[in-house]
Short mmCIF file of C-alpha atoms in Angstrom, two decimals:
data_model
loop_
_atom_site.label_atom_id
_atom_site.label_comp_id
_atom_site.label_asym_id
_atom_site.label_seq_id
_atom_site.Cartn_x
_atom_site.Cartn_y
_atom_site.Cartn_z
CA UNK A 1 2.93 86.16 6.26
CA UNK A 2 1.61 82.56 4.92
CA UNK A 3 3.61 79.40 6.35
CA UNK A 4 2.85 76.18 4.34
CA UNK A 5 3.83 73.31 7.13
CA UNK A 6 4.08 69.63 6.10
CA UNK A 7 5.38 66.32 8.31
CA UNK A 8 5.15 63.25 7.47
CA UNK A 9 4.00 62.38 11.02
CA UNK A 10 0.38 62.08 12.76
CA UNK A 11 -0.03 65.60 13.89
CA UNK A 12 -1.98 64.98 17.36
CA UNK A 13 -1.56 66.98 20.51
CA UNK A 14 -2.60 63.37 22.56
CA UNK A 15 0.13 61.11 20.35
CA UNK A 16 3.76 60.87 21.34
CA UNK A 17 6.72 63.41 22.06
CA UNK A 18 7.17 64.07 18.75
CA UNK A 19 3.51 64.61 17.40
CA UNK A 20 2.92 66.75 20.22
CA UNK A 21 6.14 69.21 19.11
CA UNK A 22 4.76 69.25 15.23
CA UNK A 23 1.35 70.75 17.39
CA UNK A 24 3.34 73.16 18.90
CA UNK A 25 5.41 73.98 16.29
CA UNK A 26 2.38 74.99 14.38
CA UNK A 27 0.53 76.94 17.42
CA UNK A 28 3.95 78.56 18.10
CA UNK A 29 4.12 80.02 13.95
CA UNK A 30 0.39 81.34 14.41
CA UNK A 31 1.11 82.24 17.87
CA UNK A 32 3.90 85.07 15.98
CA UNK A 33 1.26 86.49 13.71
CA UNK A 34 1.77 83.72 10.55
CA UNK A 35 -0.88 82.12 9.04
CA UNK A 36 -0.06 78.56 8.17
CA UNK A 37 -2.01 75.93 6.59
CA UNK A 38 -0.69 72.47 7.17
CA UNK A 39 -1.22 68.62 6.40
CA UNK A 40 -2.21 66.33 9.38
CA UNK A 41 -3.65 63.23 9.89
CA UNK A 42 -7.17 62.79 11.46
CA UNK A 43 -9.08 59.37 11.85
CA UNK A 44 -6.85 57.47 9.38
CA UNK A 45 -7.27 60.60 6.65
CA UNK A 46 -4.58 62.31 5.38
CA UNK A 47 -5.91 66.18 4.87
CA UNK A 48 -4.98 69.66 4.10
CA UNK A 49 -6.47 72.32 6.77
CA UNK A 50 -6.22 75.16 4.57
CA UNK A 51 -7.66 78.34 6.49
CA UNK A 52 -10.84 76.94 8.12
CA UNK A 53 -11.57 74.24 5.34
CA UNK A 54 -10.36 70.40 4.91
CA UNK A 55 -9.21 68.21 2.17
CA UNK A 56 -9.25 64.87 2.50
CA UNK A 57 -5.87 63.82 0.68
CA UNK A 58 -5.90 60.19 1.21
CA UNK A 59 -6.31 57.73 3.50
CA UNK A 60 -3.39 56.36 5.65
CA UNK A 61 -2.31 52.91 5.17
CA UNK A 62 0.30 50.20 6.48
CA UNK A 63 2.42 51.40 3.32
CA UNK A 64 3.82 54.48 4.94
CA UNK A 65 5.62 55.84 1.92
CA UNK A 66 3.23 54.81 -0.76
CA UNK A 67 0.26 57.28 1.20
CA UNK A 68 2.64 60.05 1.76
CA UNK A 69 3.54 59.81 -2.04
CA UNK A 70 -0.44 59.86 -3.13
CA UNK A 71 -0.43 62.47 -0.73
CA UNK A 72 1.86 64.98 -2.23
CA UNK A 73 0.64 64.34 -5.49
CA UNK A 74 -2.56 65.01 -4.44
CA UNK A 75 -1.48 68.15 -2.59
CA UNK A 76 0.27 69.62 -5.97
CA UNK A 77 -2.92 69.36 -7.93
CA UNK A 78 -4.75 71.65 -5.50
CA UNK A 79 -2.26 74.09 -4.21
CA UNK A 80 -3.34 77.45 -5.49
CA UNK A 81 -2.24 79.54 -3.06
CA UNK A 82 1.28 81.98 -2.76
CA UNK A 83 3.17 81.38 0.67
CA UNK A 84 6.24 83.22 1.80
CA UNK A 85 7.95 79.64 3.02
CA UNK A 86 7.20 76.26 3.30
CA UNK A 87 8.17 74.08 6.16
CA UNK A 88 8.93 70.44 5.57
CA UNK A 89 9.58 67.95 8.47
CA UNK A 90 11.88 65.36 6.93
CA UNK A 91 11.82 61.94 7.50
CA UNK A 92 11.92 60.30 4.56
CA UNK A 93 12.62 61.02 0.76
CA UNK A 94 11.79 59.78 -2.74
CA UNK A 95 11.41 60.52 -5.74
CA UNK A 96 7.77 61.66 -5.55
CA UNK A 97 9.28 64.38 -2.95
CA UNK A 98 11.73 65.89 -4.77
CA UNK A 99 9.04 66.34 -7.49
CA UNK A 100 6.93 68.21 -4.93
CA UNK A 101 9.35 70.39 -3.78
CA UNK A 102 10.03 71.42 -7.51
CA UNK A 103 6.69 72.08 -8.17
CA UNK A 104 6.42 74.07 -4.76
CA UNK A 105 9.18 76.53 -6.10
CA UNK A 106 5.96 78.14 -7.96
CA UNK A 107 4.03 78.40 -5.10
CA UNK A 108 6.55 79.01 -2.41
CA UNK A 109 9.62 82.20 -2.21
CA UNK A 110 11.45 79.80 0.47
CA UNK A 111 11.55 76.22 1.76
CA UNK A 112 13.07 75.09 4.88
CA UNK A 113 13.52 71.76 5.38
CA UNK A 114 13.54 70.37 9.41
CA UNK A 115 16.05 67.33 9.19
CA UNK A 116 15.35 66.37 13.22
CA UNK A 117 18.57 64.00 13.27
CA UNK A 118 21.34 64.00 10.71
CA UNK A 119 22.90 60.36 10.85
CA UNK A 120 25.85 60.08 9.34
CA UNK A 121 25.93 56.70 9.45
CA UNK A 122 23.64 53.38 9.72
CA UNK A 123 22.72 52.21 12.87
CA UNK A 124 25.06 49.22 14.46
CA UNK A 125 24.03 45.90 13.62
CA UNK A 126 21.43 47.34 11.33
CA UNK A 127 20.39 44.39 8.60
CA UNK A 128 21.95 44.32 4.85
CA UNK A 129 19.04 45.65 3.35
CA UNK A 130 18.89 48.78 5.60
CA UNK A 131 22.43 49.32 5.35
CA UNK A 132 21.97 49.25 1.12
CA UNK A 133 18.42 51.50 1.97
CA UNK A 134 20.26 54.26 3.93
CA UNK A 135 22.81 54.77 1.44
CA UNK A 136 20.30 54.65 -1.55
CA UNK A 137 18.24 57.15 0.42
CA UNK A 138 21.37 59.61 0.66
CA UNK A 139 21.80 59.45 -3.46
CA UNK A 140 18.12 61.03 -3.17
CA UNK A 141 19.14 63.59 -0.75
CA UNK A 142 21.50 64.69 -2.32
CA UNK A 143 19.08 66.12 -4.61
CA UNK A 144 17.73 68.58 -2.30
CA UNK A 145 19.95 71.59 -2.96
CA UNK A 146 18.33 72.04 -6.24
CA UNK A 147 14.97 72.91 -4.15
CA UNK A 148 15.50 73.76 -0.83
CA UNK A 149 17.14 77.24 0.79
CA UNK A 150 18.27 75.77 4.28
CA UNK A 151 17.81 72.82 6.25
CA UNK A 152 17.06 73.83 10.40
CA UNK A 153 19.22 71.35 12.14
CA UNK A 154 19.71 70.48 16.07
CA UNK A 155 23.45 69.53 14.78
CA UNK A 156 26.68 71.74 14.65
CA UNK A 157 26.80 71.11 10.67
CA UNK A 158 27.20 74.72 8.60
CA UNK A 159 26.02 72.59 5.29
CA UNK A 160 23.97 69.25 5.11
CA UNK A 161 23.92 67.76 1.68
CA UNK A 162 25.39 71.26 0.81
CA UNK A 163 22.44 73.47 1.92
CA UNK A 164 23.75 76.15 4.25
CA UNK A 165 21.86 75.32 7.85
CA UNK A 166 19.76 77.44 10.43
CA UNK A 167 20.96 75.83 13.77
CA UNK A 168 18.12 75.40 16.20
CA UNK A 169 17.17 74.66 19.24
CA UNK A 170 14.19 71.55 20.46
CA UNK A 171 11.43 72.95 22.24
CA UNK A 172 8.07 71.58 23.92
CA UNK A 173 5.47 73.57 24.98
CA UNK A 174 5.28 74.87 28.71
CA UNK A 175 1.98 74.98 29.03
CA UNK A 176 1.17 70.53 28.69
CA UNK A 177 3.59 70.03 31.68
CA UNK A 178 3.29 70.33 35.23
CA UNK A 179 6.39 71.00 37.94
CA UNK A 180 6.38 68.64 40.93
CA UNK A 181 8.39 68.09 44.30
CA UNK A 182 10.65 65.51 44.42
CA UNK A 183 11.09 63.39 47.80
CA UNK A 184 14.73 62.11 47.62
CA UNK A 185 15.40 58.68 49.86
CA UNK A 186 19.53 58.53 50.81
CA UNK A 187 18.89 54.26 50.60
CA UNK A 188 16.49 54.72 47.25
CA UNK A 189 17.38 56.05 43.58
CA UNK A 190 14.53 55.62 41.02
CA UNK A 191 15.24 56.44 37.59
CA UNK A 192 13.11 56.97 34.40
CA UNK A 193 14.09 57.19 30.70
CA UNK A 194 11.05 57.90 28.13
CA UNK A 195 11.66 57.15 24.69
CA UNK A 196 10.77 55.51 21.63
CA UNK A 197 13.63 52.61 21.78
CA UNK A 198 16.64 52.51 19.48
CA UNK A 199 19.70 51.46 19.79
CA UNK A 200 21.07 55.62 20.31
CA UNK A 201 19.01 55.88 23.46
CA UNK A 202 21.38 53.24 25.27
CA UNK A 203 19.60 52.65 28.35
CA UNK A 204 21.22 49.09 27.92
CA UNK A 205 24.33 51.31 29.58
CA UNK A 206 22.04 52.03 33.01
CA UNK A 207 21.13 48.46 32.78
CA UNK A 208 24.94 46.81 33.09
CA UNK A 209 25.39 50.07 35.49
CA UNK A 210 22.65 48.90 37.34
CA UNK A 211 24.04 44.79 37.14
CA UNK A 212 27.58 46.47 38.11
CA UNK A 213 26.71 48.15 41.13
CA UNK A 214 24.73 45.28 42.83
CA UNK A 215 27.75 43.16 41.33
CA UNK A 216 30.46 45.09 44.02
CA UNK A 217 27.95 44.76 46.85
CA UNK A 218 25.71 47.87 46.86
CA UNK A 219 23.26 48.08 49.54
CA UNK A 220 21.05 50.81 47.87
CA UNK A 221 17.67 50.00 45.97
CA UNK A 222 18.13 50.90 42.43
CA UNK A 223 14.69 51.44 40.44
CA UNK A 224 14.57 52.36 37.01
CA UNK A 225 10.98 52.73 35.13
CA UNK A 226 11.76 52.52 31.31
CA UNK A 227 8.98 54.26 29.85
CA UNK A 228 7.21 53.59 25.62
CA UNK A 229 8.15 50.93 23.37
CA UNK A 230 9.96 50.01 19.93
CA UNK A 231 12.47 48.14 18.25
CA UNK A 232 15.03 47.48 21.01
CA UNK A 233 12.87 47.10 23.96
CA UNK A 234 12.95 42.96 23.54
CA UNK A 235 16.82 43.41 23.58
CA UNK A 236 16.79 45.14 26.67
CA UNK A 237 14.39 42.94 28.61
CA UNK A 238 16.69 40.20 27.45
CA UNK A 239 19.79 41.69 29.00
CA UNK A 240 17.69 42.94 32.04
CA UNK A 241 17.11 39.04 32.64
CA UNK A 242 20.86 37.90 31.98
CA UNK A 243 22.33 40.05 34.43
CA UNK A 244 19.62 39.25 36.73
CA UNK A 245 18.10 42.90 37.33
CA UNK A 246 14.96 42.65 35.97
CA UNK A 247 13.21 43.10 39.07
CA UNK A 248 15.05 46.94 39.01
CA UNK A 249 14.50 47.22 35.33
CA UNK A 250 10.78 47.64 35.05
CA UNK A 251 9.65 48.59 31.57
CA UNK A 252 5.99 50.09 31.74
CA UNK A 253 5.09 50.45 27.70
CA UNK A 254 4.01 53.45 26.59
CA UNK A 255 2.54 56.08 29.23
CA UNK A 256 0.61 59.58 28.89
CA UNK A 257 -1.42 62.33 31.12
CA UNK A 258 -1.84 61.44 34.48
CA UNK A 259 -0.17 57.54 34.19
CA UNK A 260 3.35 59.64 32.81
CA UNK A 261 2.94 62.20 35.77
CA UNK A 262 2.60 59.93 38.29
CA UNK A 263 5.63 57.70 36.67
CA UNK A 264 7.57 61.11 37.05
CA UNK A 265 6.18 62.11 40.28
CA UNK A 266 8.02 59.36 42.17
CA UNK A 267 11.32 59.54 40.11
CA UNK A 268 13.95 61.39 41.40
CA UNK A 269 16.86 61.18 38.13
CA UNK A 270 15.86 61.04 34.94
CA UNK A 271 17.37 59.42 31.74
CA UNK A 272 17.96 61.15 28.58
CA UNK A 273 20.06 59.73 25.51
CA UNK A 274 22.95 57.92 26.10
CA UNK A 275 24.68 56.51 23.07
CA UNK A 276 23.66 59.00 20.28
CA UNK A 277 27.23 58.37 19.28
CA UNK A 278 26.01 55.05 17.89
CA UNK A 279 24.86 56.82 14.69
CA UNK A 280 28.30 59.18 14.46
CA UNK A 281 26.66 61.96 16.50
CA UNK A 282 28.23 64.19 19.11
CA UNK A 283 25.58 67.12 19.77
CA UNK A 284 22.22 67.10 19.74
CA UNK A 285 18.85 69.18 21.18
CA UNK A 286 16.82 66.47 22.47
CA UNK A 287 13.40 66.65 22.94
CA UNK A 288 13.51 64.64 25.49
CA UNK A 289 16.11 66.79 28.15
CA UNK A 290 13.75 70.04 27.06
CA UNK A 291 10.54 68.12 28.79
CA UNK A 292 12.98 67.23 31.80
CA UNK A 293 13.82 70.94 32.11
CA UNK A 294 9.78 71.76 31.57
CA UNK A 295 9.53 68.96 34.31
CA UNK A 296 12.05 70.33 37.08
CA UNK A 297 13.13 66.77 37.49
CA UNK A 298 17.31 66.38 37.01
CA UNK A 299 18.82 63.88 34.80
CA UNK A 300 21.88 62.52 33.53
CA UNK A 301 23.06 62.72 29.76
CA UNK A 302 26.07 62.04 27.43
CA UNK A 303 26.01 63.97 24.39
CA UNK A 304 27.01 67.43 24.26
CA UNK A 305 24.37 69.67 25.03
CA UNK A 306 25.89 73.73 24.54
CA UNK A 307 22.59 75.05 25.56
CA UNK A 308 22.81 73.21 28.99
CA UNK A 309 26.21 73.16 29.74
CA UNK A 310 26.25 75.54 32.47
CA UNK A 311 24.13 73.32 34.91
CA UNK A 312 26.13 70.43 35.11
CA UNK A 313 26.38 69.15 38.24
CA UNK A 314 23.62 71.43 39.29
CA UNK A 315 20.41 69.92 37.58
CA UNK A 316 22.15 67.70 35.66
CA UNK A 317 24.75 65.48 34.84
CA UNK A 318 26.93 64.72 31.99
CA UNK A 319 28.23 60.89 31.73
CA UNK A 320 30.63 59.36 29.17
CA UNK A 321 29.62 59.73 25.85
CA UNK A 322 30.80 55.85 25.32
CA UNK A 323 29.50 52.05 25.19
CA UNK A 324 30.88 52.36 29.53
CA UNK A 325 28.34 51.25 31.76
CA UNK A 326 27.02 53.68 33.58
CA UNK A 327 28.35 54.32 37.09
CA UNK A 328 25.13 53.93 39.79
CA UNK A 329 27.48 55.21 42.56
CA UNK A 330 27.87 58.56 40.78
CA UNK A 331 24.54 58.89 39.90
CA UNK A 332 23.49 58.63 43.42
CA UNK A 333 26.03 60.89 44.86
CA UNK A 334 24.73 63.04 42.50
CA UNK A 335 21.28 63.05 43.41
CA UNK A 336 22.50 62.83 47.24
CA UNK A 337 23.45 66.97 46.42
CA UNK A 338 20.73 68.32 44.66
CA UNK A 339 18.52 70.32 46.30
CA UNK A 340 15.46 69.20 45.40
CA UNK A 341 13.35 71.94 47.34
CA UNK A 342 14.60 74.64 44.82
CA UNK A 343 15.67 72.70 41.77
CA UNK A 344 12.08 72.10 40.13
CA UNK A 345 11.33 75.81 39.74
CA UNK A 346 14.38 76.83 38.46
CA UNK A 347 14.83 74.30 35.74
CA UNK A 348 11.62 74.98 34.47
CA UNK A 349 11.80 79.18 34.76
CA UNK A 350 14.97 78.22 32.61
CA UNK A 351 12.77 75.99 30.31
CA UNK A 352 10.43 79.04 30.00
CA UNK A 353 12.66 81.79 28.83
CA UNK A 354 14.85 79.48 26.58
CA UNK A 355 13.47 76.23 24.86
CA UNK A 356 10.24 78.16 22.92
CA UNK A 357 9.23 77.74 19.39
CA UNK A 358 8.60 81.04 18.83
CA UNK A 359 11.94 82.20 19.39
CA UNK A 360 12.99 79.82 17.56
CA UNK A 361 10.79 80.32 14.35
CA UNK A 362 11.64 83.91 14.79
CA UNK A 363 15.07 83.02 13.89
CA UNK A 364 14.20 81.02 11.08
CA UNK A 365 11.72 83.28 9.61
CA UNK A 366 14.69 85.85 9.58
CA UNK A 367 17.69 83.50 8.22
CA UNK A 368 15.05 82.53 5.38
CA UNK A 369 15.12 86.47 4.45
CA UNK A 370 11.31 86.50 4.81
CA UNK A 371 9.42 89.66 6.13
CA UNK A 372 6.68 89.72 9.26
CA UNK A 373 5.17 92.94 10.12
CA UNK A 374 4.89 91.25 13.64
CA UNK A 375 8.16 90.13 14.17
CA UNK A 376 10.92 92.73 15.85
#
C-alpha cells in the first residue's frame, strides 16, 4: 500500500506540538506496513522524500501561501507515481489547491483530507479583513467535494462542506514523553497550560480565577507557568497586570526537552483548552489533553471530551464550558484528592492502549475502502 502525505506545516520531530504529530503520523502509517512518501520542510527547502530520494520543491519564504502554491505546482509536474490514498493536512485553501487535488485524482484512488479544527465561525474580535478572509476562504472550500472522498475530523460533524467524515481521535507518540511523580503541597497549587495562544485556549479564564480567589481572601499560593507564545499572549500579560497577579501568572515563552520536563515536573494541574466555544465548538480531541495523559499529570478542561469522560474527577476535571472565571477553590480541592502516587501510571497505560496513530490510521485506511495485506 502507497500513502502520499502532504501538510502544509514544517514537518520536524524537534518543532512544536503539532510538527511533532505530522512526524508521528507519518512513522505511525509506515509503522502499519504503508509506504508513504511525503513533503516536508528541511533548512528553509520545501522537498518531496520520495522513497530514499529528495526533491527540492522550493524554498520557504515569509509568503506562506505563495511557497505552498509554487510548491504544489511543482509537485504535479513530477508526480509519476500510483498511490492507493493521499493524505492532505488542511490548513489553508486556494485556488492553486483545488487544482492539485484535481490533478491528483490521476494519480491517487482516494484522498482524505485532515481538517484539524472545523470553525464554524470567525474568531471574536477578529479584524474586518479576516472576518471578509474566512468567509471568502469557505466559498473555496466548498469546492472540495468535487475532489476529496472524506475529510478525518476530531469534531462530531457526519458531513463537512458535504464530504461524509471519518471521526478520529488526536494522538502523540508515547515514546517522546516521560511519566513523573508529582509532590502535591495542601498550601501550594502550580498550574501549567502549553499552547500556541489564541483566543480558544482561554487561559485569560484561570487568570480572573486566579485575581478572584486572592480577591475573597485566599491564603493559598497560586502558581501558574503559561508555557509558548502567539497572538494573544500580550493580551494576557496585560490583564495579568490589571488584576494585579502577575507575579502568579508567569509566562515562560516557548519551552522543549528537558526546560518543558522540568516546567512539568514541578506542576501538579495542568491546563488544557478552555474556551474552544469561542469559535462555535463544543467537542474536540486536543492534542494537548493526549500529551497530559502521555504525561500522568491531571488537568482541568471544558470542552467535551467522549473519549475521556469516564475519568472525571479522577485524573481530570471538567469546568464550564463558558467566558466564567475559573473557580481556584475547586481546582484545589480537586487536586487535594488525587492520588498522585498511582495517578501518573495509570493515565499514561490509558494513553498507551488508546490515543495511537496506528489505530487510528487503521480506521481510516478501512473507511477509505483501501486494501493492506498487513492490516487485520
Amino acid at each position: 500500500m502507497r500513502c502520499l502525505f502532504i501538510a502544509n506545516y514544517r514537518i520536524n520531530e524537534n518543532a512544536n506540538g503539532v510538527a511533532k504529530k505530522i512526524c508521528n503520523q507519518i512513522k505511525s502509517l509506515k509503522d502499519i506496513g504503508v509506504d508513504v512518501d511525503y513533503v516536508g520542510v528541511e533548512e528553509s527547502q520545501i522537498k518531496f522524500y520520495k522513497g530514499l530520494s529528495e526533491h527540492v520543491l522550493c524554498r520557504e519564504t515569509s509568503q506562506f501561501h505563495k511557497y505552498w502554491d509554487t510548491m504544489l505546482d511543482k509537485l504535479s509536474k513530477i508526480l509519476d507515481e500510483e498511490y492507493d490514498f493521499l493524505y492532505f493536512r488542511l490548513d489553508y485553501i486556494s485556488n492553486k489547491m483545488l487544482i492539485f487535488l484535481k490533478y491528483c485524482k490521476k494519480h491517487v484512488k482516494k484522498i482524505c483530507v485532515e481538517i484539524p479544527t472545523m470553525q464554524h465561525k470567525p474568531e471574536p474580535g477578529a479584524r474586518f479583513t479576516s472576518i471578509l478572509a474566512f468567509y471568502f476562504r469557505n466559498i473555496y472550500y466548498s469546492k472540495l467535494k468535487k475532489y476529496v472522498d472524506k475529510i478525518a475530523t476530531f469534531s462530531d460533524d457526519e458531513y463537512i462542506y458535504g464530504i461524509p467524515t471519518i471521526q478520529i481521535e488526536n494522538c502523540i507518540n508515547v515514546d517522546d514523553i516521560e511519566v513523573y511523580n508529582y509532590n502535591l503541597c495542601d498550601k501550594e497549587l502550580k498550574m501549567i497550560g502549553v499552547a500556541m495562544m489564541t483566543p480558544s485556549h482561554g487561559f485569560d479564564r484561570v487568570i480572573k480565577g486566579i485575581s478572584d480567589y486572592y480577591s475573597k481572601g485566599g491564603k493559598n499560593k497560586i502558581t501558574f507557568y503559561i508555557v509558548g507564545d502567539g497572538e494573544i499572549r500580550g493580551q494576557w500579560q496585560q490583564l495579568a497586570n490589571e488584576l494585579n497577579v502577575s507575579e502568579h501568572v508567569i509566562f515562560t515563552g516557548k519551552k522543549s526537552g528537558k526546560e518543558l520536563d522540568e516546567l512539568f515536573s514541578k506542576s501538579n494541574i495542568a491546563v488544557a483548552s478552555l474556551a474552544i466555544f469561542r469559535k462555535k465548538c463544543m467537542k474536540c480531541s486536543e492534542l494537548k489533553i493526549r500529551e497530559y495523559f502521555h504525561r500522568g499529570i491531571p488537568f482541568i478542561y471544558s470542552a467535551n471530551e467522549p473519549c475521556i469522560s469516564e475519568f472525571n474527577d479522577l485524573y481530570c476535571k471538567k469546568v464550564a464550558h463558558d467566558e466564567t472565571a475559573i473557580n481556584i477553590n475547586e481546582i484545589i480541592d480537586f487536586a487535594n484528592n488525587i492520588d498522585y502516587n498511582a495517578v501518573s501510571l495509570a493515565m499514561h497505560d490509558y494513553a498507551v492502549k488508546n490515543f495511537r496513530w496506528e489505530t487510528q490510521f487503521q480506521k481510516i485506511i478501512k473507511e477509505l475502502g483501501c486494501k493492506n495485506e498487513n492490516l487485520s
